[in-house]
Coordinates of C-alpha atoms and ligand atoms in Angstrom, one line a residue:
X12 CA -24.0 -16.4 -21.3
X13 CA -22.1 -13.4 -21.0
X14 CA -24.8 -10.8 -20.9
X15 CA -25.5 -12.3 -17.6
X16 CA -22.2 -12.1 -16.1
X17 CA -21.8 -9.4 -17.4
X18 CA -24.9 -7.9 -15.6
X19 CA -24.1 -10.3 -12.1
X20 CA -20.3 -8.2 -12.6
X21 CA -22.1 -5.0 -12.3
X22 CA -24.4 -5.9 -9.9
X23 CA -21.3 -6.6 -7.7
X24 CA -19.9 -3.7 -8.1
X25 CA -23.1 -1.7 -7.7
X26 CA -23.4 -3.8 -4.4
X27 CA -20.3 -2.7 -3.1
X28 CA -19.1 -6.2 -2.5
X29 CA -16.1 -7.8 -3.9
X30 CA -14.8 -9.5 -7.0
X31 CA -13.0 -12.7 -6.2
X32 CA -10.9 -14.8 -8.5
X33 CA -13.5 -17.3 -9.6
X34 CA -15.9 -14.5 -10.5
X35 CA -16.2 -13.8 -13.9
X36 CA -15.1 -10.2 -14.7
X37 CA -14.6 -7.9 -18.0
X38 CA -10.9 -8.5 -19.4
X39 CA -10.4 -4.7 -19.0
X40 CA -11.0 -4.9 -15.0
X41 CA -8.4 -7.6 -15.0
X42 CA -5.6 -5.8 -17.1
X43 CA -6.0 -3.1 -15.2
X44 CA -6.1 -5.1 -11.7
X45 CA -2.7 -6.8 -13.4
X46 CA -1.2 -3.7 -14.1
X47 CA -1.9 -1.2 -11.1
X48 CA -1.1 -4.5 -8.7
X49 CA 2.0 -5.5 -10.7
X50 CA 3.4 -2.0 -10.5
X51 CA 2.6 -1.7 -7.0
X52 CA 4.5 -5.1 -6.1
X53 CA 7.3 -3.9 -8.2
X54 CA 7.6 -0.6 -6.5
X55 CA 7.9 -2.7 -2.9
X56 CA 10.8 -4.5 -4.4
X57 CA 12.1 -2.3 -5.4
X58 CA 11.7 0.2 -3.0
X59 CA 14.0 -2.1 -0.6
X60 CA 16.8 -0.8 -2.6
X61 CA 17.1 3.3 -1.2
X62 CA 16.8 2.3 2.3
X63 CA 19.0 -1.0 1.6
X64 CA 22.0 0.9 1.0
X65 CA 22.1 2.0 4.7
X66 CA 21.7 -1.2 6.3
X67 CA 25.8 -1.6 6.3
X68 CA 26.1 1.9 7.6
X69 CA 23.2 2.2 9.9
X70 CA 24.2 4.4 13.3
X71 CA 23.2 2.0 15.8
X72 CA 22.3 -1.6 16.4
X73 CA 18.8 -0.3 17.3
X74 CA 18.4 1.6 14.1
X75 CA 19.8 -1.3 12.0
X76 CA 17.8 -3.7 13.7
X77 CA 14.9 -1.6 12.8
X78 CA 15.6 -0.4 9.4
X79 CA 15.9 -4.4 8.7
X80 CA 12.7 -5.0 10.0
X81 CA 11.4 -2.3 7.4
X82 CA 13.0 -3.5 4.4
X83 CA 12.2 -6.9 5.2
X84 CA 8.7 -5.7 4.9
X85 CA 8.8 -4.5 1.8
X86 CA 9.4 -7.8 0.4
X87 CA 6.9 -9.3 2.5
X88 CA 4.4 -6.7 0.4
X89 CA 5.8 -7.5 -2.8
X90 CA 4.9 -11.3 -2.4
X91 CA 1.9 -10.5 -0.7
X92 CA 1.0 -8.5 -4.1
X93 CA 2.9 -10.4 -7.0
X94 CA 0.3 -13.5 -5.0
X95 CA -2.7 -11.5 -5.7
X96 CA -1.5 -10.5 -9.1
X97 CA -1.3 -14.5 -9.8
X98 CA -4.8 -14.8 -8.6
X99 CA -5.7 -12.7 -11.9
X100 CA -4.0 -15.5 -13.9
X101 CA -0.4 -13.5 -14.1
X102 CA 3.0 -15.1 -13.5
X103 CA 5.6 -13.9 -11.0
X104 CA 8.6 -14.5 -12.9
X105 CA 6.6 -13.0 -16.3
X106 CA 6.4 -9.6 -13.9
X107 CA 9.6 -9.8 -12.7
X108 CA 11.0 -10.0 -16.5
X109 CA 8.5 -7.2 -17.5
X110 CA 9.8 -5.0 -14.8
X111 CA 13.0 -5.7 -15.7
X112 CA 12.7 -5.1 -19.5
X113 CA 11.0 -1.8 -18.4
X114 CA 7.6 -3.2 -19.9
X115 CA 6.2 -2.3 -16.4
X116 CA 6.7 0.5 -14.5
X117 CA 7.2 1.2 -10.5
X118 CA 6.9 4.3 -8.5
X119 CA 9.1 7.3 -9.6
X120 CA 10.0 7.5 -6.0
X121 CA 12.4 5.3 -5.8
X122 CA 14.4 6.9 -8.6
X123 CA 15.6 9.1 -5.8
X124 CA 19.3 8.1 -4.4
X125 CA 19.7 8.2 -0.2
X126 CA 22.4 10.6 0.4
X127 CA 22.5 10.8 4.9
X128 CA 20.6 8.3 7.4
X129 CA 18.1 11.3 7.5
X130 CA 16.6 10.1 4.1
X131 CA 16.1 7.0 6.2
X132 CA 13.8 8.9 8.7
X133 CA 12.2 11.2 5.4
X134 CA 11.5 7.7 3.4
X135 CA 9.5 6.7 6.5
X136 CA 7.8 9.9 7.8
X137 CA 6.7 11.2 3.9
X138 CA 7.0 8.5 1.2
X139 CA 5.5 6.0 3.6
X140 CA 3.0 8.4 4.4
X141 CA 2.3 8.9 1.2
X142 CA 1.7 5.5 0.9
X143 CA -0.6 4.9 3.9
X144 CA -3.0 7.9 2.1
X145 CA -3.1 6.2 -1.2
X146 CA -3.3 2.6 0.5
X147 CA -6.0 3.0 3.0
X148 CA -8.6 3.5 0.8
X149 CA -7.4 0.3 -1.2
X150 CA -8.1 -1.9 1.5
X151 CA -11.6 -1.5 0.1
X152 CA -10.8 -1.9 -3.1
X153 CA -13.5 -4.4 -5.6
X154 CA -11.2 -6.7 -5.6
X155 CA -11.2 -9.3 -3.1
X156 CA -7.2 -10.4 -2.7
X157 CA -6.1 -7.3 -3.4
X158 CA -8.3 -5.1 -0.9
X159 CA -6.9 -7.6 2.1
X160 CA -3.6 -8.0 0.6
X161 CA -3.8 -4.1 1.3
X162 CA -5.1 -4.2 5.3
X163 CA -1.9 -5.8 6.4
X164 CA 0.3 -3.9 4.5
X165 CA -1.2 -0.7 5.7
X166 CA -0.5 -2.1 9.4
X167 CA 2.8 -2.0 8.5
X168 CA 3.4 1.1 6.5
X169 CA 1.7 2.8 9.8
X170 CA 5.0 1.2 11.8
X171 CA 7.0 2.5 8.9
X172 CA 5.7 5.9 9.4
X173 CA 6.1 6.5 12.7
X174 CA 10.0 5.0 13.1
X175 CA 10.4 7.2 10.1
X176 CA 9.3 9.6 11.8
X177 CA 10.6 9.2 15.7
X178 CA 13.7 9.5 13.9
X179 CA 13.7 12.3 12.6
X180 CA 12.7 13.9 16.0
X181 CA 15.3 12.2 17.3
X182 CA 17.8 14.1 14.9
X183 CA 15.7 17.3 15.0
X184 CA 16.9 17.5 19.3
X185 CA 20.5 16.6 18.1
X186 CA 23.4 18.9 16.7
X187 CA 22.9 22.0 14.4
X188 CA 24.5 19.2 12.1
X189 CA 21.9 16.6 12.4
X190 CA 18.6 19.3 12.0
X191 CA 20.1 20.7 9.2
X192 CA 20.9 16.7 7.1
X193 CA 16.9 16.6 8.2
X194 CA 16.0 19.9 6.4
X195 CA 18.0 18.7 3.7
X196 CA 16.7 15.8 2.7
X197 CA 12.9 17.2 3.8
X198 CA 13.9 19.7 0.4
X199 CA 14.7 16.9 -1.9
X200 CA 11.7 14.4 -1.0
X201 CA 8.9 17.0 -0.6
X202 CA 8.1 17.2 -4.0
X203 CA 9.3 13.7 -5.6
X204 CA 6.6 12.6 -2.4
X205 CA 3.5 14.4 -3.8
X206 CA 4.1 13.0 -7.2
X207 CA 4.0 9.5 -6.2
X208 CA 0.1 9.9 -6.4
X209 CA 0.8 10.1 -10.1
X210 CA -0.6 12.9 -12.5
X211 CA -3.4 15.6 -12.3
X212 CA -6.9 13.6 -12.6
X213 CA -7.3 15.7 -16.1
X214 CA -4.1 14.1 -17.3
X215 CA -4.7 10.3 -15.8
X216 CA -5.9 8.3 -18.0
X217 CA -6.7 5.3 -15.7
X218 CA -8.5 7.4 -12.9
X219 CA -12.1 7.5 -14.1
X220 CA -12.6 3.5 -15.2
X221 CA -10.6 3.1 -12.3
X222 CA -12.8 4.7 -9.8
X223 CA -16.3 3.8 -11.8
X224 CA -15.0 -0.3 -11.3
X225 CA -14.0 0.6 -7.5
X226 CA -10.2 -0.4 -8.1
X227 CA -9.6 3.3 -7.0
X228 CA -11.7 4.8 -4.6
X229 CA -10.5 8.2 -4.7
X230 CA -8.8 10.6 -7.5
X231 CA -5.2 11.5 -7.5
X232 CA -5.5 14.9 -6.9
X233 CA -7.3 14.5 -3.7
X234 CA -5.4 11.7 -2.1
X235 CA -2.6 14.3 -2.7
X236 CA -4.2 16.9 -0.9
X237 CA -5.3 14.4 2.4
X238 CA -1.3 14.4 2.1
X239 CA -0.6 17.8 2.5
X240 CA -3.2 18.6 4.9
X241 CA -1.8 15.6 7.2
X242 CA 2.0 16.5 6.3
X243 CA 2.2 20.6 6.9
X244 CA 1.3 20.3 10.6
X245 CA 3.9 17.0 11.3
X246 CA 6.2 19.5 9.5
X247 CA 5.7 22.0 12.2
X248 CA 5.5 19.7 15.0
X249 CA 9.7 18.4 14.0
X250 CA 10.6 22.0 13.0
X251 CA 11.3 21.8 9.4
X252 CA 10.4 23.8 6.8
X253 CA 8.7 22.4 3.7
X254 CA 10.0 23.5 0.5
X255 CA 7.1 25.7 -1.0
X256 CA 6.4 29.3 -0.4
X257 CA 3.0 28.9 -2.0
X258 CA 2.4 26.3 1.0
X259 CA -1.5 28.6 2.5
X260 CA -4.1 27.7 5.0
X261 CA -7.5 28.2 3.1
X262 CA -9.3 29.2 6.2
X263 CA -12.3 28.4 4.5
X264 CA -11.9 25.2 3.4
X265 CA -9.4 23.8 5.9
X266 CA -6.8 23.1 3.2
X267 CA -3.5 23.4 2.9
X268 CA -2.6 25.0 -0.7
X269 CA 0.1 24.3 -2.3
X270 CA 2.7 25.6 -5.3
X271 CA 3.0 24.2 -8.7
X272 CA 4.0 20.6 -9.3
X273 CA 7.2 20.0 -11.8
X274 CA 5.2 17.6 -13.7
X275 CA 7.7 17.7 -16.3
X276 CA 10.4 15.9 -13.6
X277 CA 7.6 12.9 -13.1
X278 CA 7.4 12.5 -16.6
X279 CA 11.2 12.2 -16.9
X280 CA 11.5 10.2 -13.7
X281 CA 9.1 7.4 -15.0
X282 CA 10.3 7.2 -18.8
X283 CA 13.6 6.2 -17.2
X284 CA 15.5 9.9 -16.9
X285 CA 15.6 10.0 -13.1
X286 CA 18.6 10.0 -10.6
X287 CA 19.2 6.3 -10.4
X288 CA 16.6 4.0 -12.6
X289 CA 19.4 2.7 -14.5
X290 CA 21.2 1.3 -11.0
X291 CA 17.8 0.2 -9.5
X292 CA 17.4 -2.2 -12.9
X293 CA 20.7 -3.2 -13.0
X294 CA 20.6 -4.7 -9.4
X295 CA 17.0 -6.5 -10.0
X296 CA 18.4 -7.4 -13.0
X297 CA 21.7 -9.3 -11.4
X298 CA 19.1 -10.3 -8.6
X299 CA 17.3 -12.1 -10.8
X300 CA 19.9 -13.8 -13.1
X301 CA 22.7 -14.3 -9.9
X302 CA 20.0 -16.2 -8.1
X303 CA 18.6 -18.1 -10.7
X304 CA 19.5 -21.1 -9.4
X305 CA 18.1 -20.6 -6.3
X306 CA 14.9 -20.5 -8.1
X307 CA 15.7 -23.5 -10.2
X308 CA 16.8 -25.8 -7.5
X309 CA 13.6 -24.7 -5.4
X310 CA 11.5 -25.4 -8.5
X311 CA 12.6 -29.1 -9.1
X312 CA 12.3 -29.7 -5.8
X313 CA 8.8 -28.9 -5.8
X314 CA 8.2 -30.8 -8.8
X315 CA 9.3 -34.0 -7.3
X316 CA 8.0 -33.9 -4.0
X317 CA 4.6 -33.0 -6.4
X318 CA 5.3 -36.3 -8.4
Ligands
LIG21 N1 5.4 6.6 -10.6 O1 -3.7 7.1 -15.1 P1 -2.8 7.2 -13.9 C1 5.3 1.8 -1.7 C2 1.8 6.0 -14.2 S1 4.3 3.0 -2.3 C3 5.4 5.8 -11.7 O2 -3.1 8.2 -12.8 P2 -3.3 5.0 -12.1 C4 5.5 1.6 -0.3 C5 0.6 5.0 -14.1 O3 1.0 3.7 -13.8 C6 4.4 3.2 -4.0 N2 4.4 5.7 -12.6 O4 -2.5 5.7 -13.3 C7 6.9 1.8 0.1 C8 0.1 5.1 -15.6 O5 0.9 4.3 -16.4 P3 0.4 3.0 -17.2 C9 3.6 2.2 -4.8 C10 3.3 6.4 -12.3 O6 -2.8 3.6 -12.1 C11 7.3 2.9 0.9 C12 0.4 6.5 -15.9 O7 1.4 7.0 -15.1 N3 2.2 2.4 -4.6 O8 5.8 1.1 -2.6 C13 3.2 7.2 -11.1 O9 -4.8 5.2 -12.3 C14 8.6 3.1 1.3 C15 -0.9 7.4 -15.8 O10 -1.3 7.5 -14.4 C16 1.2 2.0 -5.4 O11 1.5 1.5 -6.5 C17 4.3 7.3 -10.3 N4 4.3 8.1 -9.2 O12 -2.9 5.8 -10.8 C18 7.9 0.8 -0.2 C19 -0.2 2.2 -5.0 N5 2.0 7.8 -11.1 O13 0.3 1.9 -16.2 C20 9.3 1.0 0.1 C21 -1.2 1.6 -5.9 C22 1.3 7.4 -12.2 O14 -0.9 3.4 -17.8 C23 9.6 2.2 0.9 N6 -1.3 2.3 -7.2 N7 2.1 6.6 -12.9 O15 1.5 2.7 -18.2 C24 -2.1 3.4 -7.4 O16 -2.8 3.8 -6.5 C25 -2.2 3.9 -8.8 O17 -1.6 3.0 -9.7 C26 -1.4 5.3 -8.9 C27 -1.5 5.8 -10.4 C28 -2.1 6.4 -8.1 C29 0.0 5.2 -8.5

């Protein structure tokens, strides 16, 4: 009966071990499995768009062939996470329309248009960083497909980091020119990079049943301060400056502190006010509905070779 499931759920968790899909588990734990892995598959996708724009217009065949191998990725993450999603009983092409009629959301970070190849090397070096601190931790997450979903795609975002990042060294020993498109585009990501680990843990409502059901191991607030502390001195190491004059070493504690978060801009950014929501739906949109045969061929095929 359910008491007893119930209790065998707990114990689980209590344990430390994971939840797999045949387990039973509380509807709550699955909506909100559904909804943090559905947003997080939708953020992949599209997240291919910034760094897509500069595949056409990429400075070398070596970056090209390298900022292809990244985007490609990204999708590679988004069906690794829309197939975990579907372990939870969710449909792919029920997310995709959700996403699309802005019934779920993805991360404000990609709401942020790429303006010089040095966004290339900032997307890598902080909003995949960013991604690596929130991520690890995930890859011992409760539940079982989505904690090793997570391990490869950590493997990756590491890769993502560092050519981010080699980059932008690369530019930083260039031309006056080239350090100062690398300051630039430090200034606009910094902050739109700490907000990607969503609001202050007194303002999120998901954190606490989050963490208690081991979905999330840590809170957002400190996830975003691993970030800072493992950003300031890559900062120094390429020569840029990070846009925050409150940015302090608390000798004591070892921490970097930093200024005061916009929160009003992530709030705007997610209920669809940012730089380029509109043209990120629009082209997942015509994705979706240019391709649709593609999907539709590929189905009936399956269903007659399953016949
Ligand atoms: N943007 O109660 P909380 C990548 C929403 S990395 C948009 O704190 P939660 C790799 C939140 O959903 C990016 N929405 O929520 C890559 C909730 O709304 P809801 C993706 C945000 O879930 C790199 C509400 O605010 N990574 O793609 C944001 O406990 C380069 C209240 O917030 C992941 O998704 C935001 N920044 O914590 C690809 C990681 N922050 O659903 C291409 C997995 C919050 O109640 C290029 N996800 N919200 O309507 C997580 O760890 C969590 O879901 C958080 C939010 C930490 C994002």
């Amino acid at each position: 009966d359910e008491t007893a499931l119930r209790q065998q759920f707990e114990a689980t968790i209590a344990a430390d071990h994971r939840i797999e899909p045949r387990d039973w588990m509380p509807e709550g734990y699955r909506k909100t499995l559904v909804r943090q892995i559905a947003q997080h598959a939708h953020s992949e996708i599209i997240g291919m768009q910034p760094e897509g724009d500069w595949l056409l217009a990429a400075p070398s065949l070596r970056r090209k062939a390298v900022l292809l191998a990244k985007v490609q990725d990204e999708a590679g993450h988004g069906m690794y996470l829309y197939s975990a999603a579907e372990t939870l009983g969710a449909d792919r092409a029920d997310l995709t329309d959700k996403l699309i009629e802005r019934r779920q959301k993805y991360s404000s970070i990609f709401n942020y248009p790429t303006l010089t190849y040095a966004d290339v090397g900032v997307i890598g070096w902080l909003v995949d960083g960013a991604a690596i601190c929130n991520q690890v931790p995930l890859c011992r997450s409760s539940y079982g497909p989505y904690a090793r979903a997570m391990i490869r795609i950590c493997k990756e975002e590491s890769f993502h980091q560092r050519q981010g990042y080699e980059l932008l060294m690369t530019m930083m020993r260039g031309t006056d020119a080239q350090r100062a498109m690398v300051q630039d585009a430090v200034d606009r990501w910094w902050w739109p990079s700490l907000m990607m680990f969503g609001p202050p843990d007194e303002e999120s409502p998901n954190s606490a049943q989050s963490m208690a059901w081991g979905i999330k191991r840590h809170g957002n607030d400190e996830l975003r301060q691993r970030f800072v502390d493992m950003s300031v001195p890559q900062a120094q190491a390429l020569g840029v400056t990070l846009p925050d004059p409150d940015l302090t070493l608390d000798e004591a504690g070892g921490h970097w502190r930093f200024g005061a978060i916009d929160w009003s801009e992530l709030q705007r950014v997610i209920s669809g006010q940012g730089p380029c929501n509109a043209e990120r739906i629009a082209r997942r949109r015509a994705a979706r509905d240019d391709n649709a045969w593609v999907t539709e061929a590929a189905s009936a095929y399956a269903a007659k070779h399953a016949s």
